[in-house]
CSV table of C-alpha atoms and ligand atoms in Angstrom, one decimal:
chain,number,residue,atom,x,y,z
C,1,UNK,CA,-27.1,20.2,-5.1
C,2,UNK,CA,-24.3,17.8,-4.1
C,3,UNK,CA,-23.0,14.5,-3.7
C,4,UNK,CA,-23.1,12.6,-0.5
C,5,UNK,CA,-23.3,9.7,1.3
C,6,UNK,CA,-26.8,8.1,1.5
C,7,UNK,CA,-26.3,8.0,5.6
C,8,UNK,CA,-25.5,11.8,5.2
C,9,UNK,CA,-28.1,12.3,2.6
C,10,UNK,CA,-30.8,11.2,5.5
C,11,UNK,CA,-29.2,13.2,8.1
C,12,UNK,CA,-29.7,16.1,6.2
C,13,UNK,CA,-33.4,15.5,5.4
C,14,UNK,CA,-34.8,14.4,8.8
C,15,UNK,CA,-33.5,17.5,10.0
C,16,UNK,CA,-35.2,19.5,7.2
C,17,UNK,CA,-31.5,20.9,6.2
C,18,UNK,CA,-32.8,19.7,3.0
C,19,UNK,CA,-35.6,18.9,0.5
C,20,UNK,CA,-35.3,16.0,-2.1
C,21,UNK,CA,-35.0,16.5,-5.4
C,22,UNK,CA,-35.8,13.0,-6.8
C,23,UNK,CA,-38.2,9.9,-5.4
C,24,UNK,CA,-35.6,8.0,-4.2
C,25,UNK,CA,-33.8,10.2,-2.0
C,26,UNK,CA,-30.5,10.3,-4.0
C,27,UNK,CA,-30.5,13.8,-5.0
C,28,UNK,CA,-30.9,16.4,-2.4
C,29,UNK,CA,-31.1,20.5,-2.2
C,30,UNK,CA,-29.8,22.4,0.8
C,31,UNK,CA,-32.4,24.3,2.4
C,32,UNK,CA,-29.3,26.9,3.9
C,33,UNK,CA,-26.5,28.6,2.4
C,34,UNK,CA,-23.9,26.2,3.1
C,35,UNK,CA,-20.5,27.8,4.6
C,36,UNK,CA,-17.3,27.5,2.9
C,37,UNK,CA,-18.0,25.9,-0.8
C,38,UNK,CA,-18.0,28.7,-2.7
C,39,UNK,CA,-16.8,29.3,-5.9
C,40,UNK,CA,-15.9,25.2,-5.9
C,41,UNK,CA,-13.5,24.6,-9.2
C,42,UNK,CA,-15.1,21.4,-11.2
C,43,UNK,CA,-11.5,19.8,-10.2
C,44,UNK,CA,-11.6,20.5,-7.3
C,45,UNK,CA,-15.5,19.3,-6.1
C,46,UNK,CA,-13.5,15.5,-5.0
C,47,UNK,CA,-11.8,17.3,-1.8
C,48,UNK,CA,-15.1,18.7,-0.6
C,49,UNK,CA,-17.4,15.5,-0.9
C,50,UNK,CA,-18.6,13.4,1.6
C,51,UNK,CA,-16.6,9.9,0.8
C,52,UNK,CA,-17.9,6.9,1.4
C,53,UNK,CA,-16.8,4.0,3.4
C,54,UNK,CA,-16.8,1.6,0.5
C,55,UNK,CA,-14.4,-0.2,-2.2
C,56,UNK,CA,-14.7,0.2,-5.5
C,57,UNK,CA,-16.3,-3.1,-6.1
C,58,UNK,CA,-19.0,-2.0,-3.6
C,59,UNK,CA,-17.8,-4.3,-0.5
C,60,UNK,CA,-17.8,-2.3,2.8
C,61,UNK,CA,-15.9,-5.2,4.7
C,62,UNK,CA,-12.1,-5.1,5.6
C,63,UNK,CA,-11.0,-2.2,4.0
C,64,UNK,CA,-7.5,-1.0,3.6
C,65,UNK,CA,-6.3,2.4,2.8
C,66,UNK,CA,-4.7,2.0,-0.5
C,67,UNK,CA,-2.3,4.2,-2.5
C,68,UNK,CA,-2.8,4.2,-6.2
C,69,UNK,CA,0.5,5.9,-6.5
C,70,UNK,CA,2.3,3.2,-4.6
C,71,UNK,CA,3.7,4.9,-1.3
C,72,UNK,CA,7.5,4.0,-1.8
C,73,UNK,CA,7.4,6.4,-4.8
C,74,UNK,CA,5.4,9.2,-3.2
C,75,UNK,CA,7.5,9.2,-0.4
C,76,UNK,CA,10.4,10.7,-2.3
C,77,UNK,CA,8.0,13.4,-4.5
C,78,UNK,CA,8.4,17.0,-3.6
C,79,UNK,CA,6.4,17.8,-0.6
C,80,UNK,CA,4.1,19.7,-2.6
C,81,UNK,CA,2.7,16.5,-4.1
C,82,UNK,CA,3.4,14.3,-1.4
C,83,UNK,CA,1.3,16.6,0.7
C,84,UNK,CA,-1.9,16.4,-1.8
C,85,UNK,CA,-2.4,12.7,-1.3
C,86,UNK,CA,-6.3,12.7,-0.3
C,87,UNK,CA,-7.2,12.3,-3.9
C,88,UNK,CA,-4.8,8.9,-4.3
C,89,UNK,CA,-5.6,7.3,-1.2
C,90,UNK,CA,-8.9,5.5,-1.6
C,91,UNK,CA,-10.1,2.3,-0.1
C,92,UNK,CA,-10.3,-1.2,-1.0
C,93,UNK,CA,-10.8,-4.2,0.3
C,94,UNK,CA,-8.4,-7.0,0.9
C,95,UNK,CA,-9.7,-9.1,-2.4
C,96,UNK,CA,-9.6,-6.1,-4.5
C,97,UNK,CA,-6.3,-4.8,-2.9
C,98,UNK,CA,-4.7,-8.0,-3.4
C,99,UNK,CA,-5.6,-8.3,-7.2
C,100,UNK,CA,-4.6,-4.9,-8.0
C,101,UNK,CA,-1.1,-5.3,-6.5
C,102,UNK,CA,-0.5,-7.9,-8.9
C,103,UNK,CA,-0.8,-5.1,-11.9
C,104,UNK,CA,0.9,-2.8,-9.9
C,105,UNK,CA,4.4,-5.2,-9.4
C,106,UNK,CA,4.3,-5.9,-13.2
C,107,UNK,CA,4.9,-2.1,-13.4
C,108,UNK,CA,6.9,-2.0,-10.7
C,109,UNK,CA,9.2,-4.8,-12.4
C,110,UNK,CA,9.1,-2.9,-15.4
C,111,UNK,CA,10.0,0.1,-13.7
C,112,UNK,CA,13.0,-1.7,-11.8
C,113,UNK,CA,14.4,-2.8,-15.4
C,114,UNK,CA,14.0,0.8,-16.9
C,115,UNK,CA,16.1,2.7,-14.7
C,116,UNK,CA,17.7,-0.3,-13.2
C,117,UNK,CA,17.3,-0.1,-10.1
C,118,UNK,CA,16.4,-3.6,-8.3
C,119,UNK,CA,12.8,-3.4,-6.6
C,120,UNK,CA,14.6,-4.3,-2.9
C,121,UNK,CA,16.8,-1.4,-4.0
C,122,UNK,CA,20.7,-1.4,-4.4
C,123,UNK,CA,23.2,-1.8,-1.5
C,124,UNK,CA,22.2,-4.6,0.4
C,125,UNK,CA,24.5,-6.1,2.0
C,126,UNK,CA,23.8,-10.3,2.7
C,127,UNK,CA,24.7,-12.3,5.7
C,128,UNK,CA,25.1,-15.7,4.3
C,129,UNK,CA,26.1,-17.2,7.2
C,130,UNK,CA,23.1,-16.5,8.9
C,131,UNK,CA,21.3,-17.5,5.8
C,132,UNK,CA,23.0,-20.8,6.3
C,133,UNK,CA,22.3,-21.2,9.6
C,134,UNK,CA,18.5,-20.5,9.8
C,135,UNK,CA,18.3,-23.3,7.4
C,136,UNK,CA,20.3,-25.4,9.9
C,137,UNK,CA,18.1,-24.4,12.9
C,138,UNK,CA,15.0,-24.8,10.3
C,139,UNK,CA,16.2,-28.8,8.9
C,140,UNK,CA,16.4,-29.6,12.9
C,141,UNK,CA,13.1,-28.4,14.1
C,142,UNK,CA,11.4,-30.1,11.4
C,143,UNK,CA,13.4,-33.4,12.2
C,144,UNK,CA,11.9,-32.8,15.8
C,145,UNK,CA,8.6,-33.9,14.7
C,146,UNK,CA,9.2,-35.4,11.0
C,147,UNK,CA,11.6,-38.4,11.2
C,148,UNK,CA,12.5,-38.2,7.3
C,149,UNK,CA,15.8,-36.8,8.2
C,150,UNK,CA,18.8,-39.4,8.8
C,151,UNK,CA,19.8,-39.3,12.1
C,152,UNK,CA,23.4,-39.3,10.7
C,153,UNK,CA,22.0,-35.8,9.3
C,154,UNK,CA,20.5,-34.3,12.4
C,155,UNK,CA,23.7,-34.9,14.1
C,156,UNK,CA,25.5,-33.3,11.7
C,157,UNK,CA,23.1,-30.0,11.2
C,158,UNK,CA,23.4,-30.4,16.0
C,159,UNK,CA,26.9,-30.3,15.6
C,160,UNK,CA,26.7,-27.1,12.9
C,161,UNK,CA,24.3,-25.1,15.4
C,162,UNK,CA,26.2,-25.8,18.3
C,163,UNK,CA,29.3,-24.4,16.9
C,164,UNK,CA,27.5,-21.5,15.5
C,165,UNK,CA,25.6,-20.2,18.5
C,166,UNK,CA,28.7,-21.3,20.9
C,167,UNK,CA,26.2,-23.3,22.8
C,168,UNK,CA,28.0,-24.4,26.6
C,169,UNK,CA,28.7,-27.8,26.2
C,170,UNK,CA,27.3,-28.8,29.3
C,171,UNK,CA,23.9,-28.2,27.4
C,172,UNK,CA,22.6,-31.9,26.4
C,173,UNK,CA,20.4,-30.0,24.0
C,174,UNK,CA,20.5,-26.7,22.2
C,175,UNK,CA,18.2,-24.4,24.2
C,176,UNK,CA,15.4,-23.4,21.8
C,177,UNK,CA,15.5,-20.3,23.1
C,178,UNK,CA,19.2,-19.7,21.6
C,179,UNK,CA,17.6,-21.3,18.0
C,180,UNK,CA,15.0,-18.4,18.2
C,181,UNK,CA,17.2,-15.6,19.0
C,182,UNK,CA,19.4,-16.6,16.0
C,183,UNK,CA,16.4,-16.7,13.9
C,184,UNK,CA,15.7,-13.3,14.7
C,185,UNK,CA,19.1,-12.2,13.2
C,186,UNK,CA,18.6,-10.9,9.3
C,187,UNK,CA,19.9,-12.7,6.4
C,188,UNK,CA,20.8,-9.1,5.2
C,189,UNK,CA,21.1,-5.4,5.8
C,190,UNK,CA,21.3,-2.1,4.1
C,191,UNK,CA,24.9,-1.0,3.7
C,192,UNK,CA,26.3,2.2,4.1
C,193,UNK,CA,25.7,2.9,0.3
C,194,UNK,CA,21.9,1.5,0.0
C,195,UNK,CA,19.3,3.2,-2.0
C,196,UNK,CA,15.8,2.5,-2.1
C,197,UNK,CA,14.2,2.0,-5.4
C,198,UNK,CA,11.3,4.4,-5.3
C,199,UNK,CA,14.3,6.9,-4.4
C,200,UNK,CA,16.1,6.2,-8.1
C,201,UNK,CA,13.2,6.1,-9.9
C,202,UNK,CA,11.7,9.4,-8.4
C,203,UNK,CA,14.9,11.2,-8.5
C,204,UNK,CA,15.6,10.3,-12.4
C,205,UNK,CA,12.4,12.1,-13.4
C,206,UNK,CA,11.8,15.7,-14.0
C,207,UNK,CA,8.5,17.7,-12.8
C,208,UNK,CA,6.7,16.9,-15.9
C,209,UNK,CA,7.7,13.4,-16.1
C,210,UNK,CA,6.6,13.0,-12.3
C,211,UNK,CA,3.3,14.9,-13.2
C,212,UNK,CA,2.6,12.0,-16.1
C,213,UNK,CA,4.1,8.9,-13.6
C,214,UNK,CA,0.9,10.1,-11.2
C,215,UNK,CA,-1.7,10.1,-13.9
C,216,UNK,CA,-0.1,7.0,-15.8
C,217,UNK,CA,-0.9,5.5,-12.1
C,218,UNK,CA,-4.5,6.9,-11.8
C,219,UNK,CA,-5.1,5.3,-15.1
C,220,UNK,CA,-3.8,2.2,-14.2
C,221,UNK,CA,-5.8,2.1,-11.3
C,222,UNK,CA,-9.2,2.1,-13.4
C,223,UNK,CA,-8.1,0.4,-16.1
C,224,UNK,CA,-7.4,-2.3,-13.8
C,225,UNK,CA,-9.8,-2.2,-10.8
C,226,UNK,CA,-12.5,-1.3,-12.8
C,227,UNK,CA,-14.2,0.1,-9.4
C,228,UNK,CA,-17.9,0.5,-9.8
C,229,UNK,CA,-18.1,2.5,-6.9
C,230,UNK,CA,-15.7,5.2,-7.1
C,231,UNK,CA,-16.7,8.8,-6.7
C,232,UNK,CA,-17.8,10.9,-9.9
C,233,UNK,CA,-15.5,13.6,-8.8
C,234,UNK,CA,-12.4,11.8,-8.8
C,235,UNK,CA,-10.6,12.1,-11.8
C,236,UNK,CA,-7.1,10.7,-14.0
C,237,UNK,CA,-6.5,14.3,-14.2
C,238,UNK,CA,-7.4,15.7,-10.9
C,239,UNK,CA,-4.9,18.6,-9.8
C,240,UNK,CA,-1.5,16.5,-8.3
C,241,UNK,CA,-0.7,19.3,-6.3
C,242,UNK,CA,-2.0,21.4,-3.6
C,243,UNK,CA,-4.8,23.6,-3.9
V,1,LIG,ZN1,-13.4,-4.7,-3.3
Protein backbone atom coordinates (compact mmCIF):
# COMPACT_ATOMS: atom_id res chain seq x y z
CA UNK A 1 0.00 0.00 0.00
CA UNK A 2 1.03 3.70 -0.58
CA UNK A 3 0.31 7.22 -0.64
CA UNK A 4 -0.61 9.06 -3.80
CA UNK A 5 -2.29 11.51 -5.40
CA UNK A 6 -6.06 10.97 -5.97
CA UNK A 7 -5.41 11.68 -9.93
CA UNK A 8 -2.69 8.96 -9.61
CA UNK A 9 -4.74 6.82 -7.35
CA UNK A 10 -7.40 6.54 -10.48
CA UNK A 11 -4.80 6.02 -12.95
CA UNK A 12 -3.75 3.17 -11.31
CA UNK A 13 -7.25 1.56 -10.91
CA UNK A 14 -8.74 2.05 -14.36
CA UNK A 15 -5.88 0.29 -15.49
CA UNK A 16 -6.41 -2.62 -13.05
CA UNK A 17 -2.64 -1.80 -11.74
CA UNK A 18 -4.56 -1.81 -8.58
CA UNK A 19 -7.47 -2.96 -6.39
CA UNK A 20 -9.01 -0.65 -3.62
CA UNK A 21 -8.63 -1.27 -0.40
CA UNK A 22 -11.31 1.16 1.15
CA UNK A 23 -14.98 2.53 -0.32
CA UNK A 24 -13.80 5.66 -1.21
CA UNK A 25 -10.96 4.98 -3.28
CA UNK A 26 -8.22 6.57 -0.97
CA UNK A 27 -6.39 3.51 -0.17
CA UNK A 28 -5.10 1.39 -2.92
CA UNK A 29 -3.02 -2.11 -3.31
CA UNK A 30 -0.68 -2.69 -6.23
CA UNK A 31 -1.66 -5.45 -8.25
CA UNK A 32 2.44 -5.85 -9.54
CA UNK A 33 5.59 -5.82 -7.83
CA UNK A 34 6.46 -2.36 -8.13
CA UNK A 35 10.28 -1.69 -9.29
CA UNK A 36 12.65 0.18 -7.27
CA UNK A 37 10.94 0.72 -3.60
CA UNK A 38 12.38 -1.75 -1.90
CA UNK A 39 13.51 -1.91 1.40
CA UNK A 40 12.04 1.98 1.72
CA UNK A 41 13.48 3.45 5.25
CA UNK A 42 10.28 4.98 7.27
CA UNK A 43 12.39 8.39 6.72
CA UNK A 44 12.90 8.11 3.77
CA UNK A 45 9.09 7.08 2.26
CA UNK A 46 8.65 11.41 1.55
CA UNK A 47 11.34 11.16 -1.54
CA UNK A 48 9.42 8.34 -3.18
CA UNK A 49 5.70 9.73 -2.96
CA UNK A 50 3.74 11.03 -5.47
CA UNK A 51 3.37 15.00 -4.26
CA UNK A 52 0.61 16.78 -4.80
CA UNK A 53 0.02 20.02 -6.54
CA UNK A 54 -1.41 21.71 -3.51
CA UNK A 55 -0.59 24.30 -0.53
CA UNK A 56 -0.80 23.41 2.69
CA UNK A 57 -4.00 25.26 3.31
CA UNK A 58 -5.47 23.08 0.44
CA UNK A 59 -5.57 25.98 -2.39
CA UNK A 60 -4.33 24.63 -5.72
CA UNK A 61 -4.21 28.28 -7.29
CA UNK A 62 -0.92 30.35 -7.81
CA UNK A 63 1.49 28.40 -6.19
CA UNK A 64 5.03 29.25 -5.50
CA UNK A 65 7.90 27.04 -4.76
CA UNK A 66 8.71 27.91 -1.31
CA UNK A 67 11.84 27.15 0.80
CA UNK A 68 11.20 26.54 4.45
CA UNK A 69 14.88 26.89 5.00
CA UNK A 70 15.02 30.35 3.40
CA UNK A 71 17.31 30.06 0.18
CA UNK A 72 19.92 32.76 1.15
CA UNK A 73 20.97 30.46 4.02
CA UNK A 74 21.00 27.25 2.05
CA UNK A 75 22.90 28.58 -0.52
CA UNK A 76 25.99 28.73 1.64
CA UNK A 77 25.43 24.99 3.38
CA UNK A 78 27.78 22.33 2.40
CA UNK A 79 26.74 20.87 -0.82
CA UNK A 80 25.79 17.80 0.79
CA UNK A 81 22.74 19.60 2.27
CA UNK A 82 22.28 22.07 -0.18
CA UNK A 83 21.93 19.23 -2.60
CA UNK A 84 19.00 17.35 -0.43
CA UNK A 85 16.56 20.17 -0.81
CA UNK A 86 13.37 18.19 -2.19
CA UNK A 87 12.21 17.69 1.32
CA UNK A 88 12.29 21.77 2.10
CA UNK A 89 10.91 22.97 -1.00
CA UNK A 90 7.11 22.59 -0.88
CA UNK A 91 4.42 24.74 -2.33
CA UNK A 92 2.33 27.49 -1.22
CA UNK A 93 0.28 29.83 -2.46
CA UNK A 94 0.80 33.45 -2.66
CA UNK A 95 -1.67 34.19 0.57
CA UNK A 96 -0.02 31.56 2.58
CA UNK A 97 3.53 32.45 1.29
CA UNK A 98 3.08 35.88 2.09
CA UNK A 99 1.90 35.27 5.77
CA UNK A 100 4.54 32.93 6.50
CA UNK A 101 7.33 35.32 5.34
CA UNK A 102 6.26 37.59 7.94
CA UNK A 103 7.39 34.79 10.79
CA UNK A 104 10.21 34.04 8.82
CA UNK A 105 11.81 37.93 8.88
CA UNK A 106 11.09 38.14 12.60
CA UNK A 107 13.72 35.28 12.72
CA UNK A 108 15.52 36.57 10.28
CA UNK A 109 15.82 39.99 12.34
CA UNK A 110 16.65 38.08 15.22
CA UNK A 111 19.13 36.21 13.40
CA UNK A 112 20.75 39.55 11.95
CA UNK A 113 21.07 40.82 15.75
CA UNK A 114 22.70 37.50 17.00
CA UNK A 115 25.57 37.34 14.90
CA UNK A 116 25.34 40.79 13.72
CA UNK A 117 25.26 40.76 10.67
CA UNK A 118 22.73 43.30 8.91
CA UNK A 119 19.91 41.38 6.84
CA UNK A 120 21.19 43.48 3.38
CA UNK A 121 24.53 42.18 4.63
CA UNK A 122 27.74 44.30 5.42
CA UNK A 123 29.82 46.22 2.85
CA UNK A 124 27.48 48.17 0.94
CA UNK A 125 28.68 50.90 -0.34
CA UNK A 126 25.80 54.06 -0.85
CA UNK A 127 25.64 56.48 -3.65
CA UNK A 128 23.99 59.45 -2.03
CA UNK A 129 24.16 61.56 -4.76
CA UNK A 130 22.09 59.45 -6.84
CA UNK A 131 19.90 59.00 -3.84
CA UNK A 132 19.49 62.73 -3.99
CA UNK A 133 18.91 62.97 -7.37
CA UNK A 134 16.17 60.35 -8.00
CA UNK A 135 14.27 62.30 -5.43
CA UNK A 136 14.97 65.44 -7.60
CA UNK A 137 13.88 63.69 -10.86
CA UNK A 138 10.88 62.02 -8.63
CA UNK A 139 9.60 65.89 -6.87
CA UNK A 140 9.52 67.06 -10.84
CA UNK A 141 7.54 64.36 -12.41
CA UNK A 142 5.03 64.56 -9.79
CA UNK A 143 4.96 68.50 -10.19
CA UNK A 144 4.22 67.51 -13.99
CA UNK A 145 0.80 66.47 -13.20
CA UNK A 146 0.20 67.75 -9.34
CA UNK A 147 0.56 71.58 -9.22
CA UNK A 148 1.24 71.47 -5.25
CA UNK A 149 4.83 72.24 -5.82
CA UNK A 150 5.89 76.05 -5.96
CA UNK A 151 6.96 76.84 -9.16
CA UNK A 152 9.89 78.69 -7.35
CA UNK A 153 10.57 74.90 -6.30
CA UNK A 154 10.34 73.10 -9.64
CA UNK A 155 12.77 75.62 -10.92
CA UNK A 156 14.94 75.00 -8.48
CA UNK A 157 14.82 70.93 -8.38
CA UNK A 158 15.11 71.86 -13.07
CA UNK A 159 18.04 73.62 -12.32
CA UNK A 160 19.50 70.67 -9.88
CA UNK A 161 18.77 67.88 -12.66
CA UNK A 162 20.06 69.81 -15.32
CA UNK A 163 23.42 70.22 -13.73
CA UNK A 164 23.46 66.65 -12.62
CA UNK A 165 22.75 64.83 -15.91
CA UNK A 166 24.87 67.67 -17.89
CA UNK A 167 21.80 68.21 -19.88
CA UNK A 168 22.82 70.46 -23.41
CA UNK A 169 21.58 73.59 -22.85
CA UNK A 170 20.02 73.95 -25.99
CA UNK A 171 17.44 71.47 -24.51
CA UNK A 172 14.23 73.66 -23.42
CA UNK A 173 13.34 70.65 -21.41
CA UNK A 174 15.09 67.78 -19.77
CA UNK A 175 14.66 64.85 -22.11
CA UNK A 176 12.67 62.19 -20.02
CA UNK A 177 14.59 59.80 -21.50
CA UNK A 178 17.87 61.26 -19.62
CA UNK A 179 15.47 61.27 -16.15
CA UNK A 180 14.93 57.49 -16.80
CA UNK A 181 18.30 56.48 -17.53
CA UNK A 182 19.47 58.21 -14.23
CA UNK A 183 16.79 56.45 -12.45
CA UNK A 184 18.11 53.29 -13.48
CA UNK A 185 21.51 54.12 -11.67
CA UNK A 186 21.52 52.40 -7.98
CA UNK A 187 21.41 54.26 -4.86
CA UNK A 188 24.16 51.68 -3.69
CA UNK A 189 26.45 48.81 -4.44
CA UNK A 190 28.35 46.05 -2.94
CA UNK A 191 31.94 47.06 -2.24
CA UNK A 192 34.85 45.15 -2.67
CA UNK A 193 34.52 43.90 1.06
CA UNK A 194 30.59 42.92 0.97
CA UNK A 195 29.31 39.87 2.69
CA UNK A 196 25.96 38.53 2.45
CA UNK A 197 24.11 37.76 5.56
CA UNK A 198 23.11 34.21 4.99
CA UNK A 199 27.01 33.82 4.29
CA UNK A 200 27.90 35.06 8.18
CA UNK A 201 25.36 33.40 9.68
CA UNK A 202 26.02 29.94 7.87
CA UNK A 203 29.69 30.18 8.21
CA UNK A 204 29.57 30.93 12.19
CA UNK A 205 27.82 27.59 12.78
CA UNK A 206 29.25 24.20 13.16
CA UNK A 207 27.68 20.88 11.47
CA UNK A 208 25.57 20.21 14.41
CA UNK A 209 24.50 23.67 14.88
CA UNK A 210 23.58 23.75 11.02
CA UNK A 211 21.82 20.27 11.45
CA UNK A 212 19.48 22.05 14.45
CA UNK A 213 19.16 25.68 12.29
CA UNK A 214 17.27 23.15 9.50
CA UNK A 215 14.94 21.44 11.85
CA UNK A 216 14.44 24.70 14.10
CA UNK A 217 13.22 25.88 10.46
CA UNK A 218 10.96 22.79 9.71
CA UNK A 219 9.40 23.48 12.95
CA UNK A 220 8.80 26.87 12.40
CA UNK A 221 7.29 26.18 9.27
CA UNK A 222 4.29 24.06 10.99
CA UNK A 223 4.13 25.85 13.95
CA UNK A 224 3.31 28.65 11.88
CA UNK A 225 1.62 27.56 8.59
CA UNK A 226 -0.29 25.17 10.30
CA UNK A 227 -0.66 23.40 6.68
CA UNK A 228 -3.52 20.96 6.57
CA UNK A 229 -2.47 19.51 3.63
CA UNK A 230 1.02 18.59 3.95
CA UNK A 231 2.27 15.06 3.26
CA UNK A 232 2.28 12.39 6.24
CA UNK A 233 5.77 11.55 5.20
CA UNK A 234 7.32 14.77 5.61
CA UNK A 235 8.81 15.11 8.82
CA UNK A 236 10.77 17.97 11.43
CA UNK A 237 13.31 15.32 11.53
CA UNK A 238 13.54 13.98 8.09
CA UNK A 239 17.21 13.07 7.06
CA UNK A 240 18.97 16.84 6.08
CA UNK A 241 21.30 15.13 4.00
CA UNK A 242 21.59 12.91 1.05
CA UNK A 243 20.47 9.60 0.99
ZN1 LIG B 1 -2.31 28.39 0.91
Amino acid sequence: MFRASRKKIEWYLTRNLARPLDDDRTSIQLTFEPKGNGHVKEDERYYLEDKQNICGCGGDKRLTSHHIVPYHYRKYMPPEIKSHSSHDIVLLCVKCHDEYEHHATAVKKLLAEKYDIPLDGRGLVTHPETRKLHSAINALKFSQTNHKIPPARVAELEAFVRTALAVPEECAEIPPEMMEEALTRPQWTRGDDFVEHGEVVVGAMSKAELETFIYFWRAHFLEHLKPMFLSETWRVDNPIRNI
